[in-house]
Amino acid sequence: MEASINVLGGRLQPCSTAPLTGFYRNGCCDTGPEDRGSHTVCVIVTAEFLAMSAYLGNDLSTPRPEYGFPGLKPGDRWCLCASRFLQAAQEFAAPRVVLESTHRRALDILPLELLQRHAINEEN
């Protein structure tokens, strides 16, 4: 696993433990060589994003108990693949981003400015 550093240069903060997220299912958007999808962007999913994802063939709303996946609903936090976030942004369906919980390796695919445009303010 790579160092747990966020896109702002600080310590990577947890994204979600309910539902449990992350490539390593540790609640953080950590990454490493095994994570070919770069599950590095911590997002707060929206109904619009979930509908777009299902339309594109990745249904994230339907529970899959055999994989321990409860299904996502609007408001849930999730470690999203950086390329899927880019696609959602291009389709005007990008969810909100939690910068403090987004791994710096997301910057290999996404410009920081794009992430900042979709960022939430954690203090509000």
GROMACS .gro file of N, CA and C in nm:
model
  372
    1MET      N    1   0.085  -0.118   0.000
    1MET     CA    2   0.000   0.000   0.000
    1MET      C    3   0.089   0.124   0.000
    2GLU      N    4   0.047   0.225  -0.072
    2GLU     CA    5   0.122   0.350  -0.079
    2GLU      C    6   0.097   0.435   0.045
    3ALA      N    7   0.180   0.536   0.064
    3ALA     CA    8   0.164   0.628   0.177
    3ALA      C    9   0.024   0.691   0.172
    4SER      N   10  -0.037   0.705   0.288
    4SER     CA   11  -0.172   0.759   0.300
    4SER      C   12  -0.169   0.912   0.307
    5ILE      N   13  -0.149   0.974   0.191
    5ILE     CA   14  -0.141   1.120   0.180
    5ILE      C   15  -0.257   1.167   0.092
    6ASN      N   16  -0.323   1.276   0.133
    6ASN     CA   17  -0.435   1.326   0.052
    6ASN      C   18  -0.388   1.427  -0.052
    7VAL      N   19  -0.482   1.471  -0.135
    7VAL     CA   20  -0.450   1.562  -0.247
    7VAL      C   21  -0.404   1.699  -0.198
    8LEU      N   22  -0.425   1.731  -0.071
    8LEU     CA   23  -0.381   1.859  -0.015
    8LEU      C   24  -0.243   1.848   0.049
    9GLY      N   25  -0.187   1.725   0.050
    9GLY     CA   26  -0.054   1.703   0.107
    9GLY      C   27  -0.055   1.662   0.252
   10GLY      N   28  -0.173   1.648   0.311
   10GLY     CA   29  -0.183   1.607   0.451
   10GLY      C   30  -0.212   1.459   0.465
   11ARG      N   31  -0.235   1.418   0.589
   11ARG     CA   32  -0.267   1.278   0.619
   11ARG      C   33  -0.405   1.245   0.562
   12LEU      N   34  -0.415   1.132   0.493
   12LEU     CA   35  -0.542   1.088   0.437
   12LEU      C   36  -0.642   1.059   0.548
   13GLN      N   37  -0.758   1.122   0.541
   13GLN     CA   38  -0.863   1.102   0.641
   13GLN      C   39  -0.957   0.990   0.596
   14PRO      N   40  -1.022   0.923   0.689
   14PRO     CA   41  -1.117   0.817   0.651
   14PRO      C   42  -1.229   0.873   0.562
   15CYS      N   43  -1.278   0.790   0.473
   15CYS     CA   44  -1.389   0.828   0.386
   15CYS      C   45  -1.520   0.776   0.444
   16SER      N   46  -1.529   0.643   0.469
   16SER     CA   47  -1.651   0.587   0.526
   16SER      C   48  -1.627   0.447   0.582
   17THR      N   49  -1.688   0.422   0.695
   17THR     CA   50  -1.690   0.286   0.750
   17THR      C   51  -1.832   0.229   0.746
   18ALA      N   52  -1.930   0.312   0.712
   18ALA     CA   53  -2.069   0.267   0.699
   18ALA      C   54  -2.135   0.342   0.584
   19PRO      N   55  -2.132   0.290   0.463
   19PRO     CA   56  -2.079   0.159   0.426
   19PRO      C   57  -1.926   0.158   0.425
   20LEU      N   58  -1.871   0.041   0.449
   20LEU     CA   59  -1.727   0.026   0.448
   20LEU      C   60  -1.676   0.038   0.306
   21THR      N   61  -1.582   0.129   0.285
   21THR     CA   62  -1.534   0.159   0.150
   21THR      C   63  -1.384   0.144   0.139
   22GLY      N   64  -1.335   0.167   0.020
   22GLY     CA   65  -1.193   0.162  -0.009
   22GLY      C   66  -1.155   0.032  -0.077
   23PHE      N   67  -1.056   0.039  -0.162
   23PHE     CA   68  -1.008  -0.081  -0.231
   23PHE      C   69  -0.969  -0.189  -0.131
   24TYR      N   70  -0.908  -0.147  -0.020
   24TYR     CA   71  -0.866  -0.241   0.083
   24TYR      C   72  -0.973  -0.262   0.190
   25ARG      N   73  -1.090  -0.202   0.171
   25ARG     CA   74  -1.201  -0.208   0.266
   25ARG      C   75  -1.154  -0.174   0.408
   26ASN      N   76  -1.081  -0.062   0.415
   26ASN     CA   77  -1.034  -0.014   0.545
   26ASN      C   78  -1.096   0.121   0.581
   27GLY      N   79  -1.194   0.166   0.501
   27GLY     CA   80  -1.261   0.293   0.527
   27GLY      C   81  -1.192   0.412   0.466
   28CYS      N   82  -1.074   0.392   0.409
   28CYS     CA   83  -0.997   0.500   0.346
   28CYS      C   84  -0.978   0.473   0.198
   29CYS      N   85  -0.952   0.578   0.123
   29CYS     CA   86  -0.929   0.565  -0.021
   29CYS      C   87  -0.782   0.538  -0.050
   30ASP      N   88  -0.724   0.446   0.030
   30ASP     CA   89  -0.586   0.404   0.009
   30ASP      C   90  -0.574   0.331  -0.124
   31THR      N   91  -0.453   0.327  -0.177
   31THR     CA   92  -0.430   0.261  -0.304
   31THR      C   93  -0.294   0.192  -0.303
   32GLY      N   94  -0.272   0.113  -0.402
   32GLY     CA   95  -0.145   0.042  -0.417
   32GLY      C   96  -0.143  -0.024  -0.553
   33PRO      N   97  -0.039  -0.100  -0.581
   33PRO     CA   98  -0.025  -0.160  -0.713
   33PRO      C   99  -0.139  -0.253  -0.753
   34GLU      N  100  -0.207  -0.313  -0.655
   34GLU     CA  101  -0.317  -0.404  -0.686
   34GLU      C  102  -0.442  -0.330  -0.731
   35ASP      N  103  -0.452  -0.203  -0.699
   35ASP     CA  104  -0.571  -0.122  -0.725
   35ASP      C  105  -0.564  -0.064  -0.867
   36ARG      N  106  -0.595  -0.145  -0.964
   36ARG     CA  107  -0.587  -0.101  -1.103
   36ARG      C  108  -0.690   0.007  -1.137
   37GLY      N  109  -0.800   0.012  -1.063
   37GLY     CA  110  -0.904   0.111  -1.089
   37GLY      C  111  -0.880   0.246  -1.023
   38SER      N  112  -0.778   0.257  -0.940
   38SER     CA  113  -0.748   0.380  -0.866
   38SER      C  114  -0.871   0.430  -0.790
   39HIS      N  115  -0.914   0.352  -0.692
   39HIS     CA  116  -1.029   0.387  -0.608
   39HIS      C  117  -0.984   0.492  -0.506
   40THR      N  118  -0.957   0.610  -0.552
   40THR     CA  119  -0.887   0.711  -0.473
   40THR      C  120  -0.966   0.837  -0.442
   41VAL      N  121  -1.085   0.853  -0.500
   41VAL     CA  122  -1.161   0.977  -0.482
   41VAL      C  123  -1.275   0.952  -0.384
   42CYS      N  124  -1.271   1.020  -0.270
   42CYS     CA  125  -1.378   1.009  -0.172
   42CYS      C  126  -1.490   1.103  -0.213
   43VAL      N  127  -1.606   1.044  -0.242
   43VAL     CA  128  -1.720   1.122  -0.287
   43VAL      C  129  -1.840   1.101  -0.197
   44ILE      N  130  -1.933   1.195  -0.206
   44ILE     CA  131  -2.064   1.181  -0.143
   44ILE      C  132  -2.160   1.160  -0.260
   45VAL      N  133  -2.211   1.038  -0.271
   45VAL     CA  134  -2.289   1.004  -0.390
   45VAL      C  135  -2.423   1.076  -0.392
   46THR      N  136  -2.470   1.100  -0.512
   46THR     CA  137  -2.598   1.165  -0.536
   46THR      C  138  -2.686   1.069  -0.617
   47ALA      N  139  -2.815   1.094  -0.617
   47ALA     CA  140  -2.908   1.014  -0.698
   47ALA      C  141  -2.870   1.025  -0.846
   48GLU      N  142  -2.831   1.143  -0.889
   48GLU     CA  143  -2.793   1.164  -1.028
   48GLU      C  144  -2.671   1.080  -1.066
   49PHE      N  145  -2.570   1.079  -0.979
   49PHE     CA  146  -2.451   0.999  -1.006
   49PHE      C  147  -2.485   0.851  -1.007
   50LEU      N  148  -2.563   0.804  -0.909
   50LEU     CA  149  -2.599   0.662  -0.904
   50LEU      C  150  -2.676   0.619  -1.028
   51ALA      N  151  -2.765   0.705  -1.078
   51ALA     CA  152  -2.839   0.674  -1.200
   51ALA      C  153  -2.745   0.666  -1.320
   52MET      N  154  -2.651   0.760  -1.330
   52MET     CA  155  -2.555   0.758  -1.441
   52MET      C  156  -2.469   0.632  -1.435
   53SER      N  157  -2.423   0.596  -1.316
   53SER     CA  158  -2.338   0.479  -1.300
   53SER      C  159  -2.414   0.352  -1.340
   54ALA      N  160  -2.540   0.340  -1.298
   54ALA     CA  161  -2.621   0.224  -1.335
   54ALA      C  162  -2.642   0.219  -1.486
   55TYR      N  163  -2.669   0.333  -1.546
   55TYR     CA  164  -2.688   0.340  -1.690
   55TYR      C  165  -2.563   0.292  -1.765
   56LEU      N  166  -2.447   0.321  -1.708
   56LEU     CA  167  -2.321   0.281  -1.771
   56LEU      C  168  -2.279   0.137  -1.734
   57GLY      N  169  -2.364   0.068  -1.659
   57GLY     CA  170  -2.339  -0.073  -1.631
   57GLY      C  171  -2.278  -0.104  -1.496
   58ASN      N  172  -2.264  -0.003  -1.408
   58ASN     CA  173  -2.210  -0.027  -1.276
   58ASN      C  174  -2.314   0.015  -1.172
   59ASP      N  175  -2.406  -0.077  -1.143
   59ASP     CA  176  -2.515  -0.049  -1.049
   59ASP      C  177  -2.461  -0.051  -0.906
   60LEU      N  178  -2.449   0.067  -0.848
   60LEU     CA  179  -2.398   0.079  -0.712
   60LEU      C  180  -2.510   0.087  -0.608
   61SER      N  181  -2.635   0.090  -0.653
   61SER     CA  182  -2.749   0.104  -0.561
   61SER      C  183  -2.802  -0.029  -0.511
   62THR      N  184  -2.789  -0.133  -0.589
   62THR     CA  185  -2.845  -0.263  -0.553
   62THR      C  186  -2.754  -0.335  -0.455
   63PRO      N  187  -2.809  -0.376  -0.340
   63PRO     CA  188  -2.728  -0.452  -0.245
   63PRO      C  189  -2.678  -0.583  -0.306
   64ARG      N  190  -2.556  -0.620  -0.271
   64ARG     CA  191  -2.498  -0.748  -0.313
   64ARG      C  192  -2.445  -0.817  -0.188
   65PRO      N  193  -2.534  -0.879  -0.111
   65PRO     CA  194  -2.495  -0.939   0.017
   65PRO      C  195  -2.383  -1.043   0.002
   66GLU      N  196  -2.378  -1.110  -0.112
   66GLU     CA  197  -2.273  -1.212  -0.131
   66GLU      C  198  -2.134  -1.152  -0.131
   67TYR      N  199  -2.125  -1.019  -0.153
   67TYR     CA  200  -1.997  -0.949  -0.148
   67TYR      C  201  -1.987  -0.855  -0.028
   68GLY      N  202  -2.086  -0.861   0.059
   68GLY     CA  203  -2.087  -0.772   0.175
   68GLY      C  204  -2.113  -0.628   0.136
   69PHE      N  205  -2.181  -0.607   0.023
   69PHE     CA  206  -2.207  -0.472  -0.027
   69PHE      C  207  -2.354  -0.436  -0.003
   70PRO      N  208  -2.379  -0.332   0.079
   70PRO     CA  209  -2.517  -0.299   0.114
   70PRO      C  210  -2.592  -0.219   0.008
   71GLY      N  211  -2.523  -0.174  -0.095
   71GLY     CA  212  -2.585  -0.083  -0.192
   71GLY      C  213  -2.573   0.059  -0.141
   72LEU      N  214  -2.550   0.151  -0.232
   72LEU     CA  215  -2.533   0.291  -0.192
   72LEU      C  216  -2.662   0.368  -0.211
   73LYS      N  217  -2.677   0.472  -0.129
   73LYS     CA  218  -2.790   0.563  -0.142
   73LYS      C  219  -2.735   0.706  -0.138
   74PRO      N  220  -2.810   0.801  -0.191
   74PRO     CA  221  -2.763   0.939  -0.187
   74PRO      C  222  -2.721   0.981  -0.046
   75GLY      N  223  -2.606   1.046  -0.038
   75GLY     CA  224  -2.551   1.089   0.089
   75GLY      C  225  -2.441   0.999   0.142
   76ASP      N  226  -2.434   0.876   0.091
   76ASP     CA  227  -2.327   0.785   0.134
   76ASP      C  228  -2.194   0.834   0.080
   77ARG      N  229  -2.088   0.808   0.155
   77ARG     CA  230  -1.952   0.835   0.109
   77ARG      C  231  -1.896   0.707   0.050
   78TRP      N  232  -1.814   0.722  -0.055
   78TRP     CA  233  -1.761   0.605  -0.125
   78TRP      C  234  -1.630   0.640  -0.193
   79CYS      N  235  -1.536   0.547  -0.194
   79CYS     CA  236  -1.410   0.565  -0.268
   79CYS      C  237  -1.433   0.526  -0.412
   80LEU      N  238  -1.437   0.625  -0.495
   80LEU     CA  239  -1.470   0.610  -0.637
   80LEU      C  240  -1.344   0.603  -0.721
   81CYS      N  241  -1.350   0.527  -0.829
   81CYS     CA  242  -1.239   0.523  -0.925
   81CYS      C  243  -1.220   0.662  -0.986
   82ALA      N  244  -1.096   0.704  -0.995
   82ALA     CA  245  -1.067   0.837  -1.049
   82ALA      C  246  -1.119   0.853  -1.192
   83SER      N  247  -1.107   0.750  -1.273
   83SER     CA  248  -1.154   0.759  -1.412
   83SER      C  249  -1.307   0.770  -1.417
   84ARG      N  250  -1.378   0.705  -1.325
   84ARG     CA  251  -1.525   0.716  -1.321
   84ARG      C  252  -1.565   0.856  -1.276
   85PHE      N  253  -1.489   0.915  -1.184
   85PHE     CA  254  -1.518   1.052  -1.144
   85PHE      C  255  -1.501   1.146  -1.264
   86LEU      N  256  -1.394   1.128  -1.339
   86LEU     CA  257  -1.370   1.211  -1.457
   86LEU      C  258  -1.485   1.197  -1.555
   87GLN      N  259  -1.529   1.075  -1.578
   87GLN     CA  260  -1.641   1.051  -1.669
   87GLN      C  261  -1.767   1.121  -1.618
   88ALA      N  262  -1.793   1.110  -1.489
   88ALA     CA  263  -1.911   1.175  -1.430
   88ALA      C  264  -1.903   1.326  -1.444
   89ALA      N  265  -1.783   1.382  -1.425
   89ALA     CA  266  -1.766   1.527  -1.440
   89ALA      C  267  -1.793   1.568  -1.584
   90GLN      N  268  -1.748   1.491  -1.679
   90GLN     CA  269  -1.770   1.522  -1.821
   90GLN      C  270  -1.918   1.513  -1.858
   91GLU      N  271  -1.992   1.431  -1.784
   91GLU     CA  272  -2.137   1.414  -1.808
   91GLU      C  273  -2.221   1.504  -1.717
   92PHE      N  274  -2.156   1.595  -1.643
   92PHE     CA  275  -2.223   1.687  -1.552
   92PHE      C  276  -2.302   1.614  -1.443
   93ALA      N  277  -2.248   1.501  -1.398
   93ALA     CA  278  -2.312   1.423  -1.293
   93ALA      C  279  -2.214   1.389  -1.181
   94ALA      N  280  -2.108   1.466  -1.169
   94ALA     CA  281  -2.006   1.436  -1.068
   94ALA      C  282  -2.061   1.458  -0.927
   95PRO      N  283  -2.034   1.364  -0.839
   95PRO     CA  284  -2.073   1.383  -0.698
   95PRO      C  285  -1.976   1.479  -0.629
   96ARG      N  286  -2.009   1.518  -0.508
   96ARG     CA  287  -1.921   1.605  -0.428
   96ARG      C  288  -1.799   1.526  -0.382
   97VAL      N  289  -1.688   1.596  -0.364
   97VAL     CA  290  -1.560   1.535  -0.328
   97VAL      C  291  -1.518   1.581  -0.188
   98VAL      N  292  -1.464   1.488  -0.111
   98VAL     CA  293  -1.405   1.520   0.019
   98VAL      C  294  -1.253   1.518  -0.002
   99LEU      N  295  -1.195   1.636  -0.017
   99LEU     CA  296  -1.053   1.647  -0.051
   99LEU      C  297  -0.962   1.584   0.054
  100GLU      N  298  -0.993   1.602   0.179
  100GLU     CA  299  -0.909   1.549   0.287
  100GLU      C  300  -0.904   1.396   0.287
  101SER      N  301  -1.004   1.335   0.224
  101SER     CA  302  -1.015   1.190   0.219
  101SER      C  303  -0.985   1.132   0.081
  102THR      N  304  -0.939   1.218  -0.010
  102THR     CA  305  -0.906   1.175  -0.147
  102THR      C  306  -0.755   1.157  -0.158
  103HIS      N  307  -0.714   1.038  -0.198
  103HIS     CA  308  -0.572   1.003  -0.205
  103HIS      C  309  -0.500   1.083  -0.314
  104ARG      N  310  -0.377   1.120  -0.286
  104ARG     CA  311  -0.299   1.200  -0.381
  104ARG      C  312  -0.280   1.131  -0.516
  105ARG      N  313  -0.289   0.999  -0.522
  105ARG     CA  314  -0.273   0.929  -0.650
  105ARG      C  315  -0.388   0.960  -0.746
  106ALA      N  316  -0.497   1.015  -0.696
  106ALA     CA  317  -0.605   1.060  -0.785
  106ALA      C  318  -0.552   1.165  -0.883
  107LEU      N  319  -0.449   1.238  -0.839
  107LEU     CA  320  -0.392   1.344  -0.922
  107LEU      C  321  -0.318   1.288  -1.044
  108ASP      N  322  -0.294   1.157  -1.048
  108ASP     CA  323  -0.236   1.095  -1.166
  108ASP      C  324  -0.335   1.099  -1.283
  109ILE      N  325  -0.465   1.110  -1.250
  109ILE     CA  326  -0.570   1.105  -1.351
  109ILE      C  327  -0.649   1.236  -1.356
  110LEU      N  328  -0.663   1.301  -1.242
  110LEU     CA  329  -0.748   1.420  -1.231
  110LEU      C  330  -0.668   1.543  -1.192
  111PRO      N  331  -0.699   1.658  -1.253
  111PRO     CA  332  -0.635   1.781  -1.206
  111PRO      C  333  -0.696   1.824  -1.072
  112LEU      N  334  -0.612   1.877  -0.985
  112LEU     CA  335  -0.659   1.923  -0.855
  112LEU      C  336  -0.772   2.025  -0.870
  113GLU      N  337  -0.764   2.109  -0.970
  113GLU     CA  338  -0.867   2.212  -0.991
  113GLU      C  339  -1.005   2.150  -1.012
  114LEU      N  340  -1.011   2.038  -1.083
  114LEU     CA  341  -1.140   1.970  -1.105
  114LEU      C  342  -1.194   1.918  -0.972
  115LEU      N  343  -1.109   1.857  -0.893
  115LEU     CA  344  -1.152   1.807  -0.762
  115LEU      C  345  -1.198   1.923  -0.673
  116GLN      N  346  -1.126   2.033  -0.676
  116GLN     CA  347  -1.162   2.149  -0.594
  116GLN      C  348  -1.298   2.206  -0.635
  117ARG      N  349  -1.328   2.206  -0.764
  117ARG     CA  350  -1.457   2.257  -0.811
  117ARG      C  351  -1.574   2.177  -0.755
  118HIS      N  352  -1.550   2.051  -0.726
  118HIS     CA  353  -1.657   1.963  -0.677
  118HIS      C  354  -1.645   1.933  -0.528
  119ALA      N  355  -1.553   2.003  -0.460
  119ALA     CA  356  -1.528   1.975  -0.319
  119ALA      C  357  -1.637   2.030  -0.228
  120ILE      N  358  -1.658   1.959  -0.119
  120ILE     CA  359  -1.744   2.010  -0.013
  120ILE      C  360  -1.656   2.079   0.088
  121ASN      N  361  -1.714   2.164   0.165
  121ASN     CA  362  -1.644   2.229   0.274
  121ASN      C  363  -1.678   2.152   0.400
  122GLU      N  364  -1.581   2.078   0.454
  122GLU     CA  365  -1.605   1.991   0.569
  122GLU      C  366  -1.647   2.068   0.694
  123GLU      N  367  -1.625   2.197   0.699
  123GLU     CA  368  -1.658   2.273   0.818
  123GLU      C  369  -1.803   2.319   0.819
  124ASN      N  370  -1.873   2.300   0.708
  124ASN     CA  371  -2.014   2.342   0.702
  124ASN      C  372  -2.106   2.222   0.712
   0.00000   0.00000   0.00000
